[in-house]
Short mmCIF file of C-alpha atoms and ligand atoms in Angstrom, two decimals:
data_model
loop_
_atom_site.label_atom_id
_atom_site.label_comp_id
_atom_site.label_asym_id
_atom_site.label_seq_id
_atom_site.Cartn_x
_atom_site.Cartn_y
_atom_site.Cartn_z
CA SER G 1 -5.65 -13.03 -18.92
CA SER G 2 -2.65 -13.98 -20.07
CA ALA G 3 0.15 -13.78 -21.10
CA GLY G 4 2.75 -16.04 -23.49
CA GLY G 5 -0.43 -18.77 -22.61
CA LYS G 6 -0.24 -18.28 -19.15
CA ASN G 7 -3.24 -17.50 -16.46
CA TYR G 8 -2.23 -14.41 -14.38
CA TRP G 9 -5.71 -13.22 -14.17
CA PHE G 10 -5.45 -11.88 -10.43
CA ARG G 11 -3.16 -9.25 -12.16
CA GLU G 12 -5.03 -7.42 -14.49
CA PHE G 13 -7.67 -6.05 -11.41
CA GLY G 14 -6.46 -6.83 -8.06
CA ARG G 15 -6.08 -4.18 -5.84
CA LYS G 16 -4.10 -4.93 -3.18
CA ILE G 17 -1.26 -6.31 -2.40
CA VAL G 18 -0.24 -7.52 1.33
CA GLY G 19 2.92 -8.25 2.35
CA VAL G 20 3.66 -10.53 5.34
CA GLY G 21 7.20 -9.81 7.17
CA ARG G 22 9.61 -11.56 9.58
CA ASN G 23 7.14 -15.15 8.96
CA TYR G 24 9.98 -17.45 9.18
CA ARG G 25 11.83 -17.53 12.60
CA GLU G 26 15.19 -18.12 10.42
CA HIS G 27 14.57 -15.48 8.28
CA ALA G 28 13.29 -12.95 11.14
CA ALA G 29 17.26 -13.85 13.50
CA GLU G 30 18.68 -13.50 9.76
CA LEU G 31 18.15 -9.60 9.26
CA GLY G 32 18.08 -9.39 13.47
CA ASN G 33 14.46 -9.17 13.91
CA ALA G 34 12.42 -10.59 16.44
CA VAL G 35 10.11 -13.70 16.03
CA PRO G 36 6.64 -10.77 15.41
CA THR G 37 3.74 -11.41 18.42
CA LYS G 38 1.68 -10.33 15.83
CA PRO G 39 1.73 -10.19 11.83
CA VAL G 40 3.96 -7.29 10.37
CA LEU G 41 2.12 -6.01 7.21
CA PHE G 42 2.50 -3.88 4.55
CA LEU G 43 1.62 -3.12 1.51
CA LYS G 44 2.89 -3.17 -3.14
CA PRO G 45 0.47 -1.66 -4.54
CA PRO G 46 -0.29 -3.43 -7.96
CA SER G 47 2.04 -1.15 -10.73
CA ALA G 48 4.56 -3.80 -9.06
CA TYR G 49 3.37 -6.67 -10.30
CA VAL G 50 6.64 -8.22 -13.12
CA VAL G 51 5.73 -11.60 -14.66
CA GLN G 52 8.37 -13.94 -16.60
CA GLY G 53 9.17 -12.27 -20.36
CA GLN G 54 9.83 -8.51 -17.75
CA SER G 55 12.57 -7.63 -16.04
CA ILE G 56 13.58 -6.36 -12.91
CA LYS G 57 14.32 -3.36 -12.36
CA ILE G 58 16.44 -2.39 -10.14
CA PRO G 59 14.35 1.79 -8.74
CA MET G 60 16.47 4.97 -8.84
CA GLY G 61 19.41 5.52 -5.82
CA CYS G 62 19.36 1.27 -4.61
CA THR G 63 22.49 0.03 -3.46
CA SER G 64 20.74 -3.54 -2.27
CA LEU G 65 18.48 -4.97 -3.89
CA HIS G 66 17.29 -8.24 -2.33
CA HIS G 67 15.10 -11.09 -3.21
CA GLU G 68 12.51 -12.94 -1.22
CA VAL G 69 10.88 -16.23 -2.46
CA GLU G 70 7.34 -16.77 -1.21
CA LEU G 71 4.39 -18.62 -1.65
CA GLY G 72 1.36 -15.34 -2.60
CA VAL G 73 -2.06 -16.67 -2.08
CA VAL G 74 -4.61 -15.33 -4.35
CA ILE G 75 -8.18 -14.16 -2.93
CA GLN G 76 -11.36 -15.28 -5.21
CA LYS G 77 -14.12 -14.16 -2.78
CA GLY G 78 -13.97 -10.55 -1.10
CA GLY G 79 -14.74 -10.45 2.82
CA ALA G 80 -13.92 -8.45 6.28
CA ASP G 81 -13.24 -10.25 9.55
CA ILE G 82 -13.05 -13.68 8.20
CA PRO G 83 -12.77 -16.29 10.46
CA GLU G 84 -9.60 -18.54 10.96
CA ASN G 85 -12.13 -21.67 9.49
CA GLN G 86 -13.49 -20.84 6.83
CA ALA G 87 -10.31 -18.98 5.90
CA MET G 88 -9.64 -21.02 3.54
CA ASP G 89 -12.66 -20.80 0.98
CA TYR G 90 -11.46 -17.74 0.30
CA ILE G 91 -8.45 -18.64 -1.53
CA GLY G 92 -8.69 -19.18 -5.34
CA GLY G 93 -5.52 -20.29 -5.93
CA TYR G 94 -1.83 -19.77 -5.28
CA VAL G 95 0.87 -18.16 -6.98
CA LEU G 96 5.20 -18.36 -6.87
CA ALA G 97 5.99 -14.98 -5.85
CA LEU G 98 9.38 -12.40 -5.26
CA ASP G 99 8.58 -9.56 -2.73
CA MET G 100 11.40 -8.37 -4.15
CA THR G 101 12.83 -5.68 -1.66
CA ALA G 102 15.54 -2.29 -1.65
CA ARG G 103 17.02 -4.10 1.74
CA ASP G 104 19.01 0.17 1.80
CA PHE G 105 15.01 2.04 1.95
CA GLN G 106 14.11 -0.43 3.97
CA GLN G 107 17.05 -0.15 6.42
CA GLU G 108 16.80 3.64 6.40
CA ALA G 109 13.56 3.14 6.99
CA LYS G 110 12.95 1.35 9.98
CA THR G 111 16.09 3.45 11.15
CA LYS G 112 14.02 6.44 11.08
CA GLY G 113 10.43 5.40 11.32
CA LEU G 114 9.27 5.67 8.11
CA PRO G 115 7.11 3.96 5.62
CA TRP G 116 8.43 1.01 4.65
CA ALA G 117 5.60 1.35 1.12
CA LEU G 118 9.23 2.84 -1.44
CA ALA G 119 11.45 -0.58 0.23
CA LYS G 120 8.99 -2.45 -0.78
CA GLY G 121 6.39 -1.44 -3.53
CA PHE G 122 8.87 0.15 -6.38
CA ASP G 123 7.43 -1.19 -9.46
CA THR G 124 8.70 -5.22 -10.43
CA SER G 125 9.33 -5.36 -6.92
CA CYS G 126 6.08 -8.48 -6.98
CA ALA G 127 6.80 -10.82 -9.53
CA ILE G 128 4.55 -13.66 -9.75
CA SER G 129 4.42 -17.19 -11.28
CA GLU G 130 1.15 -18.48 -13.55
CA PHE G 131 -1.44 -18.67 -11.55
CA LEU G 132 -2.12 -22.06 -9.44
CA ASN G 133 -5.75 -23.03 -9.24
CA ARG G 134 -5.84 -24.08 -5.58
CA ASP G 135 -6.67 -27.63 -6.12
CA THR G 136 -3.16 -27.55 -7.50
CA ILE G 137 -1.98 -27.66 -3.82
CA PRO G 138 -4.47 -29.30 -1.54
CA ASP G 139 -1.76 -28.89 1.27
CA PRO G 140 -0.51 -24.79 0.96
CA SER G 141 1.45 -25.26 4.95
CA ASN G 142 3.88 -27.80 3.43
CA VAL G 143 5.61 -27.04 -0.07
CA ARG G 144 8.92 -26.55 -0.85
CA LEU G 145 9.81 -22.96 -1.75
CA TRP G 146 13.88 -22.56 -3.47
CA LEU G 147 15.68 -19.71 -5.69
CA LYS G 148 18.82 -19.82 -7.14
CA VAL G 149 20.50 -16.57 -8.17
CA ASN G 150 22.43 -17.09 -11.67
CA GLU G 151 23.79 -20.84 -10.61
CA ASP G 152 23.56 -20.69 -6.80
CA VAL G 153 21.02 -21.95 -4.23
CA LYS G 154 19.60 -18.88 -2.09
CA GLN G 155 16.70 -19.99 -0.66
CA ASP G 156 15.34 -23.34 0.36
CA GLY G 157 12.64 -23.70 2.74
CA ASN G 158 9.31 -25.16 3.53
CA THR G 159 5.83 -23.17 3.76
CA LYS G 160 5.58 -25.53 7.71
CA ASP G 161 7.67 -23.39 9.05
CA MET G 162 5.74 -20.09 8.79
CA VAL G 163 5.01 -18.76 12.40
CA PHE G 164 1.86 -17.61 11.44
CA ASN G 165 -0.32 -20.18 8.87
CA ILE G 166 -2.41 -18.51 6.33
CA PRO G 167 -5.78 -19.30 7.89
CA HIS G 168 -4.60 -17.18 10.78
CA LEU G 169 -3.39 -14.27 8.21
CA ILE G 170 -6.23 -14.11 5.96
CA SER G 171 -8.45 -14.01 9.78
CA TYR G 172 -6.26 -11.17 11.11
CA ILE G 173 -5.55 -9.27 7.42
CA SER G 174 -9.13 -9.27 6.94
CA GLN G 175 -9.78 -7.57 10.65
CA PHE G 176 -8.12 -4.75 9.23
CA PHE G 177 -8.21 -4.53 5.04
CA SER G 178 -11.70 -5.83 3.51
CA PHE G 179 -10.50 -8.26 0.55
CA GLU G 180 -11.49 -8.02 -2.47
CA PRO G 181 -11.05 -10.43 -4.82
CA GLY G 182 -8.14 -10.81 -6.98
CA ASP G 183 -5.94 -9.64 -3.74
CA LEU G 184 -3.17 -11.44 -3.45
CA ILE G 185 -0.82 -12.15 0.21
CA LEU G 186 3.11 -12.21 0.48
CA THR G 187 3.04 -15.05 2.97
CA GLY G 188 6.72 -14.20 3.51
CA THR G 189 9.94 -15.18 3.18
CA PRO G 190 12.34 -18.31 4.48
CA SER G 191 15.58 -17.51 5.32
CA GLY G 192 18.81 -16.86 2.62
CA VAL G 193 17.47 -13.48 1.50
CA GLY G 194 20.06 -11.73 -0.23
CA PRO G 195 21.48 -9.28 -2.98
CA VAL G 196 20.38 -9.21 -6.57
CA LYS G 197 22.58 -7.44 -8.79
CA GLU G 198 22.58 -5.54 -12.68
CA GLY G 199 22.56 -8.32 -14.75
CA ASP G 200 21.86 -11.14 -12.88
CA THR G 201 18.99 -13.82 -12.95
CA ILE G 202 16.54 -15.22 -10.54
CA SER G 203 15.26 -18.97 -10.66
CA ALA G 204 12.81 -19.63 -8.90
CA GLY G 205 10.07 -23.03 -7.93
CA LEU G 206 7.54 -23.84 -5.80
CA ALA G 207 7.58 -27.68 -5.11
CA ASP G 208 7.65 -29.25 -8.65
CA LEU G 209 4.80 -27.13 -10.05
CA VAL G 210 5.60 -23.77 -10.56
CA SER G 211 9.29 -22.30 -11.34
CA MET G 212 9.83 -18.47 -13.44
CA LYS G 213 13.11 -17.15 -14.15
CA ILE G 214 13.59 -13.66 -14.35
CA PHE G 215 16.50 -10.38 -14.77
CA SER G 216 17.32 -7.57 -13.26
CA HIS G 217 18.84 -4.29 -14.57
CA THR G 218 19.42 -1.14 -13.67
CA LYS G 219 16.52 1.30 -14.44
CA ARG G 220 18.49 4.14 -15.67
CA SER A 10 -20.15 5.63 -11.25
CA SER A 11 -21.72 7.17 -8.53
CA ALA A 12 -24.23 7.07 -5.51
CA GLY A 13 -26.90 9.61 -4.15
CA GLY A 14 -25.86 10.90 -7.58
CA LYS A 15 -22.60 11.55 -6.85
CA ASN A 16 -19.63 11.13 -8.90
CA TYR A 17 -16.45 8.81 -7.71
CA TRP A 18 -15.39 7.59 -10.22
CA PHE A 19 -12.64 6.74 -9.15
CA ARG A 20 -13.29 5.09 -6.21
CA GLU A 21 -14.94 1.42 -8.36
CA PHE A 22 -11.15 0.56 -10.40
CA GLY A 23 -8.00 3.27 -8.93
CA ARG A 24 -5.78 0.94 -7.81
CA LYS A 25 -3.60 2.85 -5.81
CA ILE A 26 -3.36 5.52 -3.59
CA VAL A 27 -0.31 7.15 -2.03
CA GLY A 28 -0.06 9.53 0.68
CA VAL A 29 2.05 11.88 1.23
CA GLY A 30 2.96 12.27 5.24
CA ARG A 31 4.63 15.94 6.19
CA ASN A 32 3.85 18.05 3.65
CA TYR A 33 2.57 21.13 5.53
CA ARG A 34 5.79 22.43 8.06
CA GLU A 35 3.07 23.23 10.68
CA HIS A 36 2.14 19.82 10.54
CA ALA A 37 5.69 18.28 10.76
CA ALA A 38 6.28 19.89 13.48
CA GLU A 39 2.88 20.02 15.77
CA LEU A 40 4.15 16.33 15.40
CA GLY A 41 7.48 16.40 16.81
CA ASN A 42 8.98 16.03 12.83
CA ALA A 43 11.30 17.52 10.85
CA VAL A 44 10.56 18.96 7.69
CA PRO A 45 11.21 16.24 5.17
CA THR A 46 14.14 17.07 2.76
CA LYS A 47 12.71 14.52 0.45
CA PRO A 48 8.36 13.33 -0.19
CA VAL A 49 7.38 10.64 2.36
CA LEU A 50 5.41 8.19 0.91
CA PHE A 51 2.72 5.52 2.09
CA LEU A 52 0.24 3.60 0.46
CA LYS A 53 -3.54 3.32 1.52
CA PRO A 54 -5.04 0.03 -0.85
CA PRO A 55 -8.74 0.65 -2.15
CA SER A 56 -10.39 -0.63 0.14
CA ALA A 57 -9.31 2.28 2.07
CA TYR A 58 -12.34 4.30 0.66
CA VAL A 59 -15.16 5.30 2.26
CA VAL A 60 -18.13 8.18 1.21
CA GLN A 61 -20.87 10.73 3.27
CA GLY A 62 -23.66 8.43 3.92
CA GLN A 63 -20.86 5.53 5.61
CA SER A 64 -19.45 5.84 8.54
CA ILE A 65 -15.93 5.95 9.84
CA LYS A 66 -14.69 2.89 11.61
CA ILE A 67 -12.20 3.22 14.35
CA PRO A 68 -10.19 0.12 13.61
CA MET A 69 -10.30 -2.65 16.31
CA GLY A 70 -7.40 -1.81 19.35
CA CYS A 71 -7.20 2.00 18.11
CA THR A 72 -7.40 4.56 20.77
CA SER A 73 -6.07 7.38 18.63
CA LEU A 74 -8.00 7.47 15.62
CA HIS A 75 -6.83 11.31 14.23
CA HIS A 76 -8.48 13.51 11.56
CA GLU A 77 -6.22 14.70 8.75
CA VAL A 78 -8.11 17.01 6.12
CA GLU A 79 -5.88 16.45 2.73
CA LEU A 80 -6.39 17.81 -0.99
CA GLY A 81 -6.84 14.42 -3.25
CA VAL A 82 -5.06 14.40 -6.39
CA VAL A 83 -7.00 11.89 -9.21
CA ILE A 84 -4.50 10.29 -12.06
CA GLN A 85 -6.43 10.57 -14.78
CA LYS A 86 -3.45 9.41 -17.18
CA GLY A 87 -1.08 6.39 -16.94
CA GLY A 88 2.73 7.22 -16.63
CA ALA A 89 6.33 6.52 -15.09
CA ASP A 90 8.74 9.22 -14.79
CA ILE A 91 6.97 12.32 -15.58
CA PRO A 92 8.61 15.48 -16.07
CA GLU A 93 7.46 17.73 -13.34
CA ASN A 94 6.76 20.39 -16.63
CA GLN A 95 4.02 17.11 -17.43
CA ALA A 96 2.82 16.72 -14.38
CA MET A 97 -0.40 18.68 -14.81
CA ASP A 98 -1.39 17.15 -17.68
CA TYR A 99 -2.04 13.58 -16.02
CA ILE A 100 -4.43 15.18 -13.29
CA GLY A 101 -8.36 14.43 -13.77
CA GLY A 102 -9.40 16.00 -11.38
CA TYR A 103 -9.91 16.16 -7.37
CA VAL A 104 -11.28 15.58 -4.16
CA LEU A 105 -11.86 16.96 -0.49
CA ALA A 106 -9.84 14.12 1.44
CA LEU A 107 -9.47 12.47 5.00
CA ASP A 108 -6.42 10.41 5.09
CA MET A 109 -7.61 9.10 8.92
CA THR A 110 -4.82 7.90 10.90
CA ALA A 111 -4.80 5.00 13.54
CA ARG A 112 -1.55 7.80 15.56
CA ASP A 113 -1.56 5.06 18.59
CA PHE A 114 -0.62 2.61 15.40
CA GLN A 115 1.70 4.91 13.61
CA GLN A 116 3.36 5.56 16.77
CA GLU A 117 4.54 1.66 17.05
CA ALA A 118 5.23 1.37 14.05
CA LYS A 119 7.31 4.47 14.25
CA THR A 120 9.10 3.61 17.27
CA LYS A 121 9.65 -0.21 16.46
CA GLY A 122 10.62 0.89 12.52
CA LEU A 123 7.50 -1.22 11.20
CA PRO A 124 5.07 -0.47 8.02
CA TRP A 125 3.00 2.09 8.73
CA ALA A 126 0.51 -0.04 5.99
CA LEU A 127 -2.05 -0.48 9.66
CA ALA A 128 -1.50 2.83 10.66
CA LYS A 129 -2.69 4.58 7.51
CA GLY A 130 -4.67 1.38 5.37
CA PHE A 131 -7.49 -0.25 7.00
CA ASP A 132 -10.72 0.46 6.28
CA THR A 133 -12.62 3.74 6.57
CA SER A 134 -9.53 5.29 5.95
CA CYS A 135 -9.75 7.12 3.29
CA ALA A 136 -12.97 9.13 2.68
CA ILE A 137 -14.05 11.08 -0.12
CA SER A 138 -15.85 13.87 -1.66
CA GLU A 139 -17.08 13.48 -5.27
CA PHE A 140 -14.94 13.75 -7.89
CA LEU A 141 -13.81 17.50 -9.00
CA ASN A 142 -13.27 17.89 -12.33
CA ARG A 143 -9.48 19.99 -13.32
CA ASP A 144 -11.25 22.64 -14.77
CA THR A 145 -12.98 23.16 -11.62
CA ILE A 146 -9.53 24.23 -9.60
CA PRO A 147 -7.75 26.13 -11.67
CA ASP A 148 -4.63 26.83 -8.79
CA PRO A 149 -4.24 23.78 -6.72
CA SER A 150 -1.47 25.15 -5.34
CA ASN A 151 -3.82 28.16 -3.43
CA VAL A 152 -7.03 26.20 -1.99
CA ARG A 153 -8.60 26.74 1.58
CA LEU A 154 -8.77 23.15 2.95
CA TRP A 155 -10.72 22.96 6.56
CA LEU A 156 -12.06 20.39 9.45
CA LYS A 157 -14.52 20.54 11.86
CA VAL A 158 -15.26 18.18 14.61
CA ASN A 159 -18.93 18.23 15.71
CA GLU A 160 -19.22 22.07 15.75
CA ASP A 161 -14.92 23.12 16.59
CA VAL A 162 -13.23 24.36 13.40
CA LYS A 163 -9.99 22.15 13.71
CA GLN A 164 -7.96 22.85 10.62
CA ASP A 165 -7.76 25.90 8.61
CA GLY A 166 -5.27 26.16 6.36
CA ASN A 167 -4.23 26.45 2.54
CA THR A 168 -2.47 24.03 -0.19
CA LYS A 169 -0.48 27.04 -0.81
CA ASP A 170 1.66 26.21 2.31
CA MET A 171 2.63 22.88 1.11
CA VAL A 172 6.52 21.70 1.30
CA PHE A 173 6.61 19.48 -2.36
CA ASN A 174 4.50 21.39 -4.47
CA ILE A 175 1.37 18.79 -7.05
CA PRO A 176 4.14 18.36 -10.16
CA HIS A 177 6.60 17.65 -7.81
CA LEU A 178 4.69 14.77 -5.92
CA ILE A 179 3.34 13.31 -9.03
CA SER A 180 7.34 13.28 -11.00
CA TYR A 181 8.62 12.02 -7.70
CA ILE A 182 5.94 9.44 -7.10
CA SER A 183 5.97 8.48 -11.07
CA GLN A 184 9.84 7.09 -10.17
CA PHE A 185 9.39 4.43 -8.58
CA PHE A 186 5.75 3.85 -9.17
CA SER A 187 3.70 3.59 -12.15
CA PHE A 188 0.53 5.98 -11.91
CA GLU A 189 -2.71 4.41 -13.65
CA PRO A 190 -5.78 5.91 -14.35
CA GLY A 191 -7.64 6.45 -11.09
CA ASP A 192 -5.04 6.44 -8.72
CA LEU A 193 -5.45 8.61 -6.27
CA ILE A 194 -2.17 10.93 -4.01
CA LEU A 195 -3.01 12.86 -0.64
CA THR A 196 -0.69 15.29 -0.41
CA GLY A 197 -0.81 16.16 2.93
CA THR A 198 -2.57 17.64 6.14
CA PRO A 199 -1.88 21.26 7.35
CA SER A 200 -1.71 21.50 10.81
CA GLY A 201 -4.26 21.12 13.34
CA VAL A 202 -4.84 17.40 13.12
CA GLY A 203 -6.07 15.38 16.64
CA PRO A 204 -8.75 12.67 17.87
CA VAL A 205 -11.82 11.53 16.79
CA LYS A 206 -13.92 9.65 18.85
CA GLU A 207 -16.99 7.12 18.85
CA GLY A 208 -19.78 9.35 17.88
CA ASP A 209 -18.58 12.22 16.28
CA THR A 210 -19.32 13.66 13.17
CA ILE A 211 -16.36 15.14 10.70
CA SER A 212 -17.61 18.31 8.73
CA ALA A 213 -14.81 19.15 6.45
CA GLY A 214 -14.33 21.25 3.46
CA LEU A 215 -12.62 22.41 -0.24
CA ALA A 216 -12.99 26.29 -0.72
CA ASP A 217 -16.15 26.48 -1.50
CA LEU A 218 -16.04 23.87 -3.79
CA VAL A 219 -17.35 21.09 -1.90
CA SER A 220 -17.73 19.86 1.70
CA MET A 221 -18.86 16.39 3.18
CA LYS A 222 -19.72 15.18 7.00
CA ILE A 223 -19.05 11.65 8.18
CA PHE A 224 -20.02 10.36 11.03
CA SER A 225 -17.58 8.29 13.34
CA HIS A 226 -18.72 4.69 15.14
CA THR A 227 -16.11 1.69 16.88
CA LYS A 228 -15.81 -1.44 14.61
CA ARG A 229 -17.32 -3.58 17.01
MG1 MG W 320 3.85 1.26 4.67
MG1 MG W 321 8.93 -11.03 2.74
MG1 MG W 322 -1.87 12.65 6.12
#
């Protein structure tokens, strides 16, 4: 399917979004977290998808919405218990993604030992660019990612700084969650996360391959 | 769609499973948790579905798999910000469901302030009975739920003891997660949760409306 001529095929029928937390050392540190010894996984529902031309809605009660720019990996082929050395064969392509996070909800969840579902999965919490076929990014382990809020550069990182690389993530996740075609993995964010307020414009890009611009406003 | 003549239509295309934790007072107490002041929400991916004739697989590394018998509410009509007094109109029907929980993974997550995704969302963590049309259960706020492990009754409760009732849950969830047709809500478990081991048989029922039997075994 497409919107505005852009290809977002996996958005229409993909059933799972698996997020990876703390997958860049400097980002783990900036939030006061240790670098994990195994991937930290969370889920967003597909109802969280949003694309350029729509807007990011600050959920009710949230006073600290944060941006996290990430490389999204789109799964093309279903499977479970995927060996690392076959993992790349399961990838259909990539997207630039924003893992929007209600940081205040997340802080409350962390403190109380409660799920992250609301903090990570609210409507519009997963902004995605158009789909990039896998051939577009021959080496996903070395791609620049950047994000601006209005005119200010907030994040400027490179996927080479991931703690767990893409084949490891696919293999690890598939031991617990079987993959289906159209699933998305959010591979974690580099440092520089911070607040997005009512009326801000977020711009983000993946090398010179794709960029997007999206507005935020309060839900009510 | 059907399997063995049974109707599981929502399993094939539903994209979201929203679980509600601590929604029965006695169950909150048995795990040492306070009764919540707002619903505790978590997510399972649709890859978690399993039905009678398949088996529940204890995930790798889990040493404390727990059963939780629940009433599942199947959404028929999409929507957001649904008022409580219209919520029942969004229901297509019900299922008997098992919210299988890796209690040890969950305990680690609670202690460390990490997501519940692995503890709640692993493959086979959402066992469901065949679909019951809404007309089958005129009053879902007063239905008996029971569960046996092998020959021993472990859970025997009634949906009248929910902390947050079904219209409240639908309305609350829809403020954050838009519903799509085929979504499932797991409405929480009565007290009596406990371990399921390799080779155990779980039997469960919803009043005299539906029952299911499912085996568990270690994944590897
Ligand atoms: Mg979670
Ligand atoms: Mg992130
Ligand atoms: Mg439960």
